[in-house]
Coordinates of C-alpha atoms and ligand atoms in Angstrom, one line a residue:
X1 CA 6.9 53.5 28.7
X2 CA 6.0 55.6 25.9
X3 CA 3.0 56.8 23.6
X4 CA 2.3 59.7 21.8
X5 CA -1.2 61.3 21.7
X6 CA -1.1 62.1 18.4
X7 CA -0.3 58.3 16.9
X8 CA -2.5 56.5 19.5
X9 CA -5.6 54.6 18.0
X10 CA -8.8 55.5 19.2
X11 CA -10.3 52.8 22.3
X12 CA -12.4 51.0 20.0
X13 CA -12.7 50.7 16.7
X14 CA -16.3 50.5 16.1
X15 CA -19.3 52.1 17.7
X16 CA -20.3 50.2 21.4
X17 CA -23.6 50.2 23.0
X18 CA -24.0 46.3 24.5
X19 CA -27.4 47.8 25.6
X20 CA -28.8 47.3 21.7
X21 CA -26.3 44.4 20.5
X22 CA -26.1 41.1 20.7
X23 CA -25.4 39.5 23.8
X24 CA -24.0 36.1 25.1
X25 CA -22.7 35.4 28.3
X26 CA -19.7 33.0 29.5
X27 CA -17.8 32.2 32.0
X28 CA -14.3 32.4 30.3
X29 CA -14.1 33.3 26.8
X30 CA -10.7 32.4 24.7
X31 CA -9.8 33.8 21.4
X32 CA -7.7 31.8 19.0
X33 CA -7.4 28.2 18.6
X34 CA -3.8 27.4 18.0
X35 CA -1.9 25.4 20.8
X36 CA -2.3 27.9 23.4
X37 CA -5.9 28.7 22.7
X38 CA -7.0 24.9 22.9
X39 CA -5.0 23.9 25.9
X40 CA -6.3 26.9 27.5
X41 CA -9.8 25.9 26.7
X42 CA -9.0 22.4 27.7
X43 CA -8.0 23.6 31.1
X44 CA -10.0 26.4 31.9
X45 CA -13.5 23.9 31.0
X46 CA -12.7 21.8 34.4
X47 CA -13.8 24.7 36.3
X48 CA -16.3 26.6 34.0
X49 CA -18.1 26.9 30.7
X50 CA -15.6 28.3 27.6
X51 CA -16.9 30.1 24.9
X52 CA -13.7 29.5 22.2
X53 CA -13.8 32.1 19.1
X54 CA -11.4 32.7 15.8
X55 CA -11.8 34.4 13.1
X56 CA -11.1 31.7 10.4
X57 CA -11.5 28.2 11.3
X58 CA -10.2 26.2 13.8
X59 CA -7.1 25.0 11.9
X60 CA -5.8 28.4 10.8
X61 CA -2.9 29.3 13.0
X62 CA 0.8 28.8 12.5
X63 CA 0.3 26.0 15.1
X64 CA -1.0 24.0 12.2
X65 CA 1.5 25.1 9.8
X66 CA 4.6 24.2 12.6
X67 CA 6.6 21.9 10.6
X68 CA 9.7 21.2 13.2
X69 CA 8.3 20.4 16.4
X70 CA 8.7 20.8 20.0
X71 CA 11.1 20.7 22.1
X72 CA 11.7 19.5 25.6
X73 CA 13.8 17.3 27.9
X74 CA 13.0 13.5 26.5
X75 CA 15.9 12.1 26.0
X76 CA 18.1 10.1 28.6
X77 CA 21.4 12.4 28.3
X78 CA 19.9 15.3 27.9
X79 CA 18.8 17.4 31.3
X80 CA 16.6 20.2 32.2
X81 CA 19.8 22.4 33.2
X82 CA 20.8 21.9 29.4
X83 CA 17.8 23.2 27.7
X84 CA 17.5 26.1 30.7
X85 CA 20.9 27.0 29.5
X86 CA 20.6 26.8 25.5
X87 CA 17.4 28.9 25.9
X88 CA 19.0 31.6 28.1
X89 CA 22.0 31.9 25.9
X90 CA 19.9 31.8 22.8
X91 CA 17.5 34.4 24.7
X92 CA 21.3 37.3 24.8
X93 CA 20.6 38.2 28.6
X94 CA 17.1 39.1 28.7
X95 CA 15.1 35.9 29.3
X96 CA 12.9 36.1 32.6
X97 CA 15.3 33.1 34.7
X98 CA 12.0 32.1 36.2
X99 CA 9.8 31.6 32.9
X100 CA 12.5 29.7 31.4
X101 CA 12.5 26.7 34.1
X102 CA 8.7 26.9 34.5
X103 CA 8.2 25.7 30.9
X104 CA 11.0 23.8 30.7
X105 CA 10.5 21.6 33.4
X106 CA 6.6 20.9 32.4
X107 CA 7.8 19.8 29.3
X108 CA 7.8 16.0 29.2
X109 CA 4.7 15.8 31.4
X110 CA 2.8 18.1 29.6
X111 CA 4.0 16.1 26.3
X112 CA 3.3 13.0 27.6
X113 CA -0.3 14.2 28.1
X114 CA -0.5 15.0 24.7
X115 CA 0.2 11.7 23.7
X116 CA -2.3 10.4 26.3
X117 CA -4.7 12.8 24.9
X118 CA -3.9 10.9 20.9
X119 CA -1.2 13.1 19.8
X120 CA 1.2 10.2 17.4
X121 CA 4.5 11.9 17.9
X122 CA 7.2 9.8 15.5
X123 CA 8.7 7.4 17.6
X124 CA 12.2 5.6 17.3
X125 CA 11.7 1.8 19.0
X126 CA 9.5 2.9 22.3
X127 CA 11.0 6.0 22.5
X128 CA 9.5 9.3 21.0
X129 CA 12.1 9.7 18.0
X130 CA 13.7 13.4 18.5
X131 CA 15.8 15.7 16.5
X132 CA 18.2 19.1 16.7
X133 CA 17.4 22.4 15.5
X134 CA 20.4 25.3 15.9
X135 CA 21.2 26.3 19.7
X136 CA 19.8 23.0 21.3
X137 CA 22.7 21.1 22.3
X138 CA 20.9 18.0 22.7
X139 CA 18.3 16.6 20.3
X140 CA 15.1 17.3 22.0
X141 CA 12.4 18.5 19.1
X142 CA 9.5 16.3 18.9
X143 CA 8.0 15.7 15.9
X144 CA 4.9 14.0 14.1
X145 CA 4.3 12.8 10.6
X146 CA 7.3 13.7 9.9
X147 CA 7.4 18.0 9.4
X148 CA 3.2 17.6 10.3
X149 CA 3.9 18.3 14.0
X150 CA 1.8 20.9 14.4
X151 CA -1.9 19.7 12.8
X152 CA -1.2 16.8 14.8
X153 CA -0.7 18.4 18.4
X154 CA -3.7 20.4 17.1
X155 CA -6.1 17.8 15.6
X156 CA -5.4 16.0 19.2
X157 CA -6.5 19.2 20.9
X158 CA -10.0 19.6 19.0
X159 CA -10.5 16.3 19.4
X160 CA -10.5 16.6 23.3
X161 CA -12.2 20.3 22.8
X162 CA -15.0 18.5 20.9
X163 CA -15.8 16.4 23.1
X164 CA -16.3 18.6 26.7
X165 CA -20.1 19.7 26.5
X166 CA -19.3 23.0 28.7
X167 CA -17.1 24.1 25.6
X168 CA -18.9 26.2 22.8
X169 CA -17.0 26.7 19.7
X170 CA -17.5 29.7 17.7
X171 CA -15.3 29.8 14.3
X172 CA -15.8 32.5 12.1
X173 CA -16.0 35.2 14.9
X174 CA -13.8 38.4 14.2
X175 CA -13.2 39.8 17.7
X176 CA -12.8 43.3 17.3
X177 CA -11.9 44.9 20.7
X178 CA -11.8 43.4 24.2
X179 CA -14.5 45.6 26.7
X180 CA -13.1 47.2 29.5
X181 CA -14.2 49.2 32.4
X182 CA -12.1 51.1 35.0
X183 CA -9.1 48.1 33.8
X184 CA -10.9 45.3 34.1
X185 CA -11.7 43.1 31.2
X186 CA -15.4 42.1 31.0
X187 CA -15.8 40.7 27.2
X188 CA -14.9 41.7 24.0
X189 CA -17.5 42.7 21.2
X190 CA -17.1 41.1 17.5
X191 CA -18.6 40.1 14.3
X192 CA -20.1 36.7 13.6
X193 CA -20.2 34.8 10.8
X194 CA -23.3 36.5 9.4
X195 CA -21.4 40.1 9.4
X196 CA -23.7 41.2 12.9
X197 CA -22.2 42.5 15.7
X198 CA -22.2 41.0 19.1
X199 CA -21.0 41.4 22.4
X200 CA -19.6 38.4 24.6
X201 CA -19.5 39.4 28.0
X202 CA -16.8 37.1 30.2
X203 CA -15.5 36.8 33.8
X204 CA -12.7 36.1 32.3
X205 CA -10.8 36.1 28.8
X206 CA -8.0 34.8 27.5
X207 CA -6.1 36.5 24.2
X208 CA -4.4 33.4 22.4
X209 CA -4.6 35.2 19.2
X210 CA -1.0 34.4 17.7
X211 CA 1.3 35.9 15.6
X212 CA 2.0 38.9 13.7
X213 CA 4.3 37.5 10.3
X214 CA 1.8 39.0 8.0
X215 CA 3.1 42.7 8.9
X216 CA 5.8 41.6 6.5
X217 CA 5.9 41.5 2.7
X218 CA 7.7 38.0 3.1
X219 CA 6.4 35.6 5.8
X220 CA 5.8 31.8 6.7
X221 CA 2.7 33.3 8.9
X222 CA -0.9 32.0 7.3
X223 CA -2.6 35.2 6.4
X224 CA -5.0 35.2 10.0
X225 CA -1.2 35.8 11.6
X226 CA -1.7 40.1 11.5
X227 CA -1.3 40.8 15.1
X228 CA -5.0 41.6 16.0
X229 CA -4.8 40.5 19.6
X230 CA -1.4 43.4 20.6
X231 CA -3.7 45.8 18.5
X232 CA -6.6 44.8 20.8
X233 CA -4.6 44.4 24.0
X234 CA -2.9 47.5 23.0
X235 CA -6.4 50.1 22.6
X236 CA -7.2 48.8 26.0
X237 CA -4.1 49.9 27.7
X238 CA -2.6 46.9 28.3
X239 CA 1.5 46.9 28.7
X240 CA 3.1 45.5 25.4
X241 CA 6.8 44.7 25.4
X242 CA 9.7 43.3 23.3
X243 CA 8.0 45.0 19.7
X244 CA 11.4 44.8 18.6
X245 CA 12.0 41.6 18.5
X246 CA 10.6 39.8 15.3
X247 CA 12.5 36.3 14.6
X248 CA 12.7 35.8 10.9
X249 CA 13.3 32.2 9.5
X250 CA 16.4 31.4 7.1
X251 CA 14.7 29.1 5.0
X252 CA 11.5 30.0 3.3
X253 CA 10.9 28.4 -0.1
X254 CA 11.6 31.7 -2.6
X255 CA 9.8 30.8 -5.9
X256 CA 8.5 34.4 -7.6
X257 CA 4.9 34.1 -7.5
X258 CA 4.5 31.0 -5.3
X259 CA 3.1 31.4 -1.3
X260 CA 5.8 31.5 0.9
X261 CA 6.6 28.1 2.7
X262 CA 8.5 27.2 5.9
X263 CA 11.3 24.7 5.0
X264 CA 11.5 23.3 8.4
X265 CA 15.3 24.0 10.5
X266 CA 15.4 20.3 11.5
X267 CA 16.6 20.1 7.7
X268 CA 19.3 21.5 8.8
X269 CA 19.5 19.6 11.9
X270 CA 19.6 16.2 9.7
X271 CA 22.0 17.3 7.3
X272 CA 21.2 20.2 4.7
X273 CA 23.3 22.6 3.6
X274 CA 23.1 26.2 2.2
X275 CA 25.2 26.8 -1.1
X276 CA 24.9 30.5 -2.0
X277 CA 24.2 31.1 -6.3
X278 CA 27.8 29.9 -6.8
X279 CA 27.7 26.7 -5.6
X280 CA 29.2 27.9 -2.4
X281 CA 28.7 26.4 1.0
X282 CA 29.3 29.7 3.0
X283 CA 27.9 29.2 6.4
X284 CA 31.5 27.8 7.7
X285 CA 32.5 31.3 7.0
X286 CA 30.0 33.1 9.1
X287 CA 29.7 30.5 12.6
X288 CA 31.3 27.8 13.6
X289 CA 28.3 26.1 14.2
X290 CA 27.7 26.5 10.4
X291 CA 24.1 25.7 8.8
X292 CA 23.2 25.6 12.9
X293 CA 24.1 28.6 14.2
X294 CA 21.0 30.6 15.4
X295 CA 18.6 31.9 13.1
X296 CA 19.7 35.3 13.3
X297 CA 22.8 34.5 12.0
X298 CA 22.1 32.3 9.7
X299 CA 19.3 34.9 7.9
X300 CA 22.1 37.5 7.9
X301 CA 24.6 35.5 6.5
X302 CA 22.1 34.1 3.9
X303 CA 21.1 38.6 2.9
X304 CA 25.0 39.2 2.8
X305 CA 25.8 36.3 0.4
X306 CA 22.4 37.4 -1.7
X307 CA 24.5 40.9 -2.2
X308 CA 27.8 39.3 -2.7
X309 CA 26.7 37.7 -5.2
X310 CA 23.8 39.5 -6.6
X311 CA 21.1 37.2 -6.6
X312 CA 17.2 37.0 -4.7
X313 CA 18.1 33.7 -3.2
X314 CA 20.4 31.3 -1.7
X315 CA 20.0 27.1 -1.7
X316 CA 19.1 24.2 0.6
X317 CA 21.2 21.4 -0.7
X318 CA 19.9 17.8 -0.3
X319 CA 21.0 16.4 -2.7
X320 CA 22.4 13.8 -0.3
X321 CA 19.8 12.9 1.4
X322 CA 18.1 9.4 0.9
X323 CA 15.4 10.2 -1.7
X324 CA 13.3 7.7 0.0
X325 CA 14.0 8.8 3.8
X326 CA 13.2 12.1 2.9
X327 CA 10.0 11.7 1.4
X328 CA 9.0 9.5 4.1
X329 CA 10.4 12.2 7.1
X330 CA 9.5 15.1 5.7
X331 CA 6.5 14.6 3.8
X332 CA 5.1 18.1 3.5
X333 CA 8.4 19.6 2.0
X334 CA 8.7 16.7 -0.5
X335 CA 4.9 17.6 -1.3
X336 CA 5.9 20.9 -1.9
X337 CA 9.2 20.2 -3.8
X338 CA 7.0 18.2 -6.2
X339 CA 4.3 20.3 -7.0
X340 CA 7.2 23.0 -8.3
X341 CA 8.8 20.5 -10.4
X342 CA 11.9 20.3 -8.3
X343 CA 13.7 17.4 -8.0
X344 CA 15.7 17.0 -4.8
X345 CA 18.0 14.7 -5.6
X346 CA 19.3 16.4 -8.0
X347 CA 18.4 19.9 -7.6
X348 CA 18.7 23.1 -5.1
X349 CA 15.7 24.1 -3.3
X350 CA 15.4 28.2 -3.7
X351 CA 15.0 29.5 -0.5
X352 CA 15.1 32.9 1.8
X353 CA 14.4 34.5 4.9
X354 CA 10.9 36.1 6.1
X355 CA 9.0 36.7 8.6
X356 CA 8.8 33.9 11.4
X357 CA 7.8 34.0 14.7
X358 CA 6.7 37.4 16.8
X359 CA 9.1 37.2 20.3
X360 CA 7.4 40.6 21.8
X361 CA 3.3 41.1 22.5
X362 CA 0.9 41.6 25.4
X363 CA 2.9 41.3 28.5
X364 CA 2.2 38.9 31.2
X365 CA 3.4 37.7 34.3
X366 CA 4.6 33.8 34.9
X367 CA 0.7 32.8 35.7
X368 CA -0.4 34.2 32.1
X369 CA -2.0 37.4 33.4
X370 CA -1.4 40.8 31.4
X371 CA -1.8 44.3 33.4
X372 CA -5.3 44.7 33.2
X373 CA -7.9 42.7 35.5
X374 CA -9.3 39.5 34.0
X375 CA -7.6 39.6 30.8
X376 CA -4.6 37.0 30.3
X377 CA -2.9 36.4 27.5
X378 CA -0.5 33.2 26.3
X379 CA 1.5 31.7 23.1
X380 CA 2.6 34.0 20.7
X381 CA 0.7 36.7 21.0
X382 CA 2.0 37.5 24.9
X383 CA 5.3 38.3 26.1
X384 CA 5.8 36.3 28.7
X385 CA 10.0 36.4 29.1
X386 CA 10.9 33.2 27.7
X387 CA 12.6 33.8 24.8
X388 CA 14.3 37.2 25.2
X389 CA 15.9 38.3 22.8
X390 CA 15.7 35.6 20.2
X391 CA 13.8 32.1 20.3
X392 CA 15.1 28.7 20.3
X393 CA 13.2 26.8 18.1
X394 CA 10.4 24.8 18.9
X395 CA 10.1 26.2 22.2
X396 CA 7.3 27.9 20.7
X397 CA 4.6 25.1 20.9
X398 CA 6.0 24.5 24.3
X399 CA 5.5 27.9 25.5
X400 CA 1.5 27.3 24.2
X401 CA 1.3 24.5 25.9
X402 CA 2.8 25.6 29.3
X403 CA 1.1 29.0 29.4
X404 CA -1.7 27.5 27.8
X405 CA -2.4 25.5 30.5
X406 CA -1.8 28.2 33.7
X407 CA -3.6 30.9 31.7
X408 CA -6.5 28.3 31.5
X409 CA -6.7 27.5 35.2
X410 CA -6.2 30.8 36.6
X411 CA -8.8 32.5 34.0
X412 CA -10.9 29.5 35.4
X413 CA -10.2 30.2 39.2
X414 CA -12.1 32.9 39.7
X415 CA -15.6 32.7 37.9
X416 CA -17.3 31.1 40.0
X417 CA -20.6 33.6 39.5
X418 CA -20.1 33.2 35.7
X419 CA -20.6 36.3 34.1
X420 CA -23.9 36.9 35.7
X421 CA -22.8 40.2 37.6
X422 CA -21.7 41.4 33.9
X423 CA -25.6 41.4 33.1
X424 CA -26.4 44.9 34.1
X425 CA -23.8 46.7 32.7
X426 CA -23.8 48.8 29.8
X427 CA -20.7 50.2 27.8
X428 CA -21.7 53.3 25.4
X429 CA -18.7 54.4 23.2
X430 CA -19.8 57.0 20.1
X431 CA -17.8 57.3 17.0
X432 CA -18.4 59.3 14.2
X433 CA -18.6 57.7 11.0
X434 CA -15.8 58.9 8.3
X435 CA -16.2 58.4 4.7
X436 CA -14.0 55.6 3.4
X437 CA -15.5 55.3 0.0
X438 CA -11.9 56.4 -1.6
X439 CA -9.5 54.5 0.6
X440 CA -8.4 51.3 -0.6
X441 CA -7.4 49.0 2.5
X442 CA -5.8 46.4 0.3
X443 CA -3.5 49.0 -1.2
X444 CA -2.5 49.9 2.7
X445 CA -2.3 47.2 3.7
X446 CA 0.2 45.9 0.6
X447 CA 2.7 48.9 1.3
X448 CA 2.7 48.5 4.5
X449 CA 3.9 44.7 4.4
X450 CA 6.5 46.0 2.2
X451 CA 7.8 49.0 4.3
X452 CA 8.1 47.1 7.2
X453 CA 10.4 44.3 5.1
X454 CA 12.3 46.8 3.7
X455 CA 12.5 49.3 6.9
X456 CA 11.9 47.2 9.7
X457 CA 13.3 44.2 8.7
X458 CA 16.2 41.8 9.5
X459 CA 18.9 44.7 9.5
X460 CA 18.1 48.2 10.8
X461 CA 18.9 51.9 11.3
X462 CA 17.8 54.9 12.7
X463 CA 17.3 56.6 9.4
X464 CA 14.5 53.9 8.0
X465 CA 13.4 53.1 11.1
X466 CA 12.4 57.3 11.9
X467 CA 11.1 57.0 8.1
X468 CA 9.0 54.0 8.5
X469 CA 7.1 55.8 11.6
X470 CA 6.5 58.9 9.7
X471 CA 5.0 57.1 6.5
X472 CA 3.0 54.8 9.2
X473 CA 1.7 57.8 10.7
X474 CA 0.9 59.5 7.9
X475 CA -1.2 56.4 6.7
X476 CA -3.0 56.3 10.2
X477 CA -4.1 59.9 9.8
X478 CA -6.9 58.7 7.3
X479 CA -7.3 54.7 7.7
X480 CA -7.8 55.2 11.5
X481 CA -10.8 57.8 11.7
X482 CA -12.3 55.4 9.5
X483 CA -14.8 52.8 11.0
X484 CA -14.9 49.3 9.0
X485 CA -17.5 47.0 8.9
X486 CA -15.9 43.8 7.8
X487 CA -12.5 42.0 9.0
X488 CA -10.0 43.5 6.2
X489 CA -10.6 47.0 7.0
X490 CA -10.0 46.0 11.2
X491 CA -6.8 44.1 10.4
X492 CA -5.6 47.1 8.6
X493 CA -6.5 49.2 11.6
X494 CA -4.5 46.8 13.7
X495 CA -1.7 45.8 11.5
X496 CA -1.0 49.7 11.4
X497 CA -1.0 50.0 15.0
X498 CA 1.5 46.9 15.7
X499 CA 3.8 48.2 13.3
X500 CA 3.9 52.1 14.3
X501 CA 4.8 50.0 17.9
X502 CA 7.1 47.4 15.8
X503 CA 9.3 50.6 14.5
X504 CA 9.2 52.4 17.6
X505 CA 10.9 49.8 19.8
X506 CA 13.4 49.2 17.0
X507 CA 14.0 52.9 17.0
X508 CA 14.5 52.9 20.6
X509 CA 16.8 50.1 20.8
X510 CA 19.8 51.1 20.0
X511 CA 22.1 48.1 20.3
X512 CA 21.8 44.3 18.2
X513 CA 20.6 42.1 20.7
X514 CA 19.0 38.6 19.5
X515 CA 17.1 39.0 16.3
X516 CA 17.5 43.0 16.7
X517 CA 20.0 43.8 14.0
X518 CA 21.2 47.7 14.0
X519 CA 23.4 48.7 11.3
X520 CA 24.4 51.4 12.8
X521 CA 25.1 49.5 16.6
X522 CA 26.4 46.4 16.0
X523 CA 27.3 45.5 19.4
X524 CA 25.6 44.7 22.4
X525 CA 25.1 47.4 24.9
X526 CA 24.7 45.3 28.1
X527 CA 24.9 48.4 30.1
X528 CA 21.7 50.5 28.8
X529 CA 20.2 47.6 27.1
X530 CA 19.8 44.4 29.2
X531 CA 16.0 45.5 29.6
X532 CA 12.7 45.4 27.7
X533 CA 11.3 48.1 26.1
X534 CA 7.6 48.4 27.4
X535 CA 4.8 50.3 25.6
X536 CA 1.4 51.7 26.5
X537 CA -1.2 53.5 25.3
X538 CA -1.5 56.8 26.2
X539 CA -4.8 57.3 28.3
X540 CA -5.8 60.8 27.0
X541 CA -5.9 59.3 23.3
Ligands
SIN601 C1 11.0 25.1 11.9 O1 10.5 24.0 11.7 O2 12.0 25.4 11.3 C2 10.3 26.1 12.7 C3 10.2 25.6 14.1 C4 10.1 26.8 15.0 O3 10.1 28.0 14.5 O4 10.1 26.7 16.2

């Protein structure tokens, strides 16, 4: 465990006194409605009332955006000791055993009651129709409308939200710090929709925030993906873990001045190839499981063939593909192919790494529940042990389903006086207001995305990584004495404190393990380094 007085955020970022704010009560309140967020409302709403808040709207999480699927045990020749093993191999020594078969084995009943529930995966005769993505050594990834899987899991979910009358949806809500007293979670305090503060007080609460991709320059995260729920988990002490390890994606559409997009893995699963800027097809050179080989390895290869050869990009070649097929299988890509002109039976798509899919977060325990009292956490934003070291794809929206589901019924189990005995509490925190009328967040915010791609990015070293915390810190020094009143200035309060965490575990890792990539250790060190690096908050802060 480590922390330093002098870098550590203060406990809350605003002024509290839930005496003269705002007040609602709940039983269990969630925050965030991707996959994890809406099965764990889902759940937890047999037992109790749910108060459900996000910041945006309801569809804006990477579940929505999650093009390839998800995986689990479906098909006949496949078999749960299989996917067990590809995850654990995939996860380089670390994966918590345990975790790994929980989720696996819920798999096909938990996707089956999606599909009761009206989730349309793609299906192949009676069967639902399944694909491979690098490191599964079956076909197993679920999909729907083709590279649409994950607004339609979703769409199912707020269907079956909408309709449960104990479930009060709040969109539009910016939580700003979870409440605690003595270590136990008792709400959080935010800002609605109109801009006014208000406190939600909870017997329970569950952080389903999601992911942290916009801390980098490059991403395929949708810009609500900037880590607010480690920040908040983090100011209250809670145990983060695995800050390291940030998967970043091969394939991201690179077109200057066009948004990022995820060009979905199971691409590569059906058949596309990467040529580097001379026509090359160099992945045979780097694995022998070529344009599969795991993602790591694959965005590595794709940087060192950008500096071979002196270009921004490499090339997803489809060329071959059935012009057709593809349009009908992959309908958001070929959308997206179109609208820049590029025609991919004839031409290369551009693409790149970024930014993909945040392994580390708020730690938890295999029932979803982080180190401080009534507070659980699940999907991306916790740490639960599945993936170790590096994720096998799609096991993502499995994990937020799984954890989803326990972190709903245990947050459930235990108010059964609601959050009636909250009602006389009061919670007083004074800050002094600091003039902000010079600092431009946006600016922050902008440099920051790009120190962490160039310093804390797919390869690493001790030199950038020491530099990184020092320009972080010196940044912190006046953004976080500030106070904000709106949602930019709070997401750059936390997206400087994940990634001050972000470069610290890098620092301290000095191995490659998984997505960790030091330049300066390329091996494995199995002897210090089979172990996660956990970080707290340091109390006197
Ligand atoms: C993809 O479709 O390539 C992304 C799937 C994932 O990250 O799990």
């Amino acid at each position: 465990m480590m922390g330093s007085k002098e870098t550590e955020p203060r406990r809350y970022l605003v002024p509290i006194d839930t005496a003269s704010t705002q007040q609602l009560f709940t039983d269990c309140l969630v925050i965030g409605t991707g996959i994890a967020g809406l099965r764990a409302t889902i759940q937890a709403a047999q037992n109790c009332g749910v108060t459900l808040v996000c910041k945006g709207s309801l569809a804006d999480s990477n579940t929505w955006n999650a093009q390839g699927g998800i995986a689990s045990v479906l098909a006949d020749d496949d078999s749960f000791a299989d996917h067990i093993a590809d995850t654990l191999a995939t996860g380089c020594g670390i994966c918590d055993r345990e975790v790994v078969e929980l989720v696996v084995k819920q798999g096909p009943c938990l996707i089956r009651q999606l599909t009761d529930w009206g989730t349309e995966f793609d299906m192949a005769g009676d069967q639902i129709d399944i694909t491979v993505e690098g490191g599964h050594s079956h076909a197993r990834i679920a999909h729907a409308q083709g590279d649409s899987t994950g607004r339609v899991i979703a769409e199912a979910l707020m269907r079956k939200v909408k309709q449960k009358p104990n479930i009060n949806v709040i969109e539009n809500f910016f939580v700003i710090d979870i409440i605690t007293d003595e270590n136990e979670c008792v709400g959080a305090i935010g800002c609605n929709r109109a801009g006014e503060f208000q406190v939600i007080w909870a017997a329970s609460t569950i952080l389903a925030t999601g992911g942290a991709g916009r801390l980098y320059r490059e991403t395929t995260n949708p810009e609500a993906a900037t880590a607010d729920g480690i920040a908040i988990a983090y100011r209250a002490g809670a145990v983060v873990r695995d800050m390291e390890f940030m998967q970043f994606h091969p394939t991201t559409l690179y077109i200057a001045g066009a948004s990022r997009a995820l060009i979905t893995e199971t691409l590569r699963g059906e058949g596309a190839m990467l040529l580097d800027s001379e026509n090359n097809r160099f992945m045979t050179d780097y694995h022998k499981a070529a344009e599969l080989a795991p993602r790591d390895v694959v965005s590595r290869a794709i940087l060192d063939r950008m500096l071979k050869t002196g270009s921004t990009h490499v090339y997803l070649d489809i060329r071959h593909f059935d012009k057709k097929h593809f349009a009908r299988r992959f309908p958001v890509i070929s959308e997206l192919c179109e609208s820049f002109d590029i025609d991919v039976s004839k031409e290369l798509i551009p693409v790149r790494p970024s930014a993909h899919y945040m392994i580390g977060g708020v730690k938890t325990d295999s029932e979803g529940a982080t180190s401080i009292r009534n507070l659980y956490a699940c999907g991306e934003v916790a740490s639960t042990g599945l993936h170790g070291a590096n994720r096998l794809g799609s096991n993502s929206l499995l994990e937020g389903l799984v954890f989803g589901k326990i972190a709903g019924k245990l947050a459930s189990g235990h108010p059964k006086a609601g959050a009636n005995h909250l009602k006389h509490r009061r919670i007083r925190c004074d800050i002094a207001l600091s003039d902000r009328s010079r600092l431009d967040a946006d600016d922050v915010r902008n440099s920051l995305r790009a120190l962490m791609w160039r310093n804390v990015g797919i390869t690493r070293k001790a030199q950038p990584l020491a530099e990184a915390q020092e320009i972080i810190d010196f940044w912190q020094r006046y953004v976080m004495d500030k106070v904000f009143d709106s949602a930019y200035g709070w997401e750059c309060q936390n997206m400087l404190t994940v990634c001050l965490l972000m470069a610290q575990a890098a620092e301290k890792r000095v191995e490659s393990r998984g997505v960790h990539y030091r330049e300066d250790f390329p091996e494995t060190d199995d002897k210090n380094f089979a172990n996660h690096i956990e970080l707290t908050r340091s109390l006197q802060a």
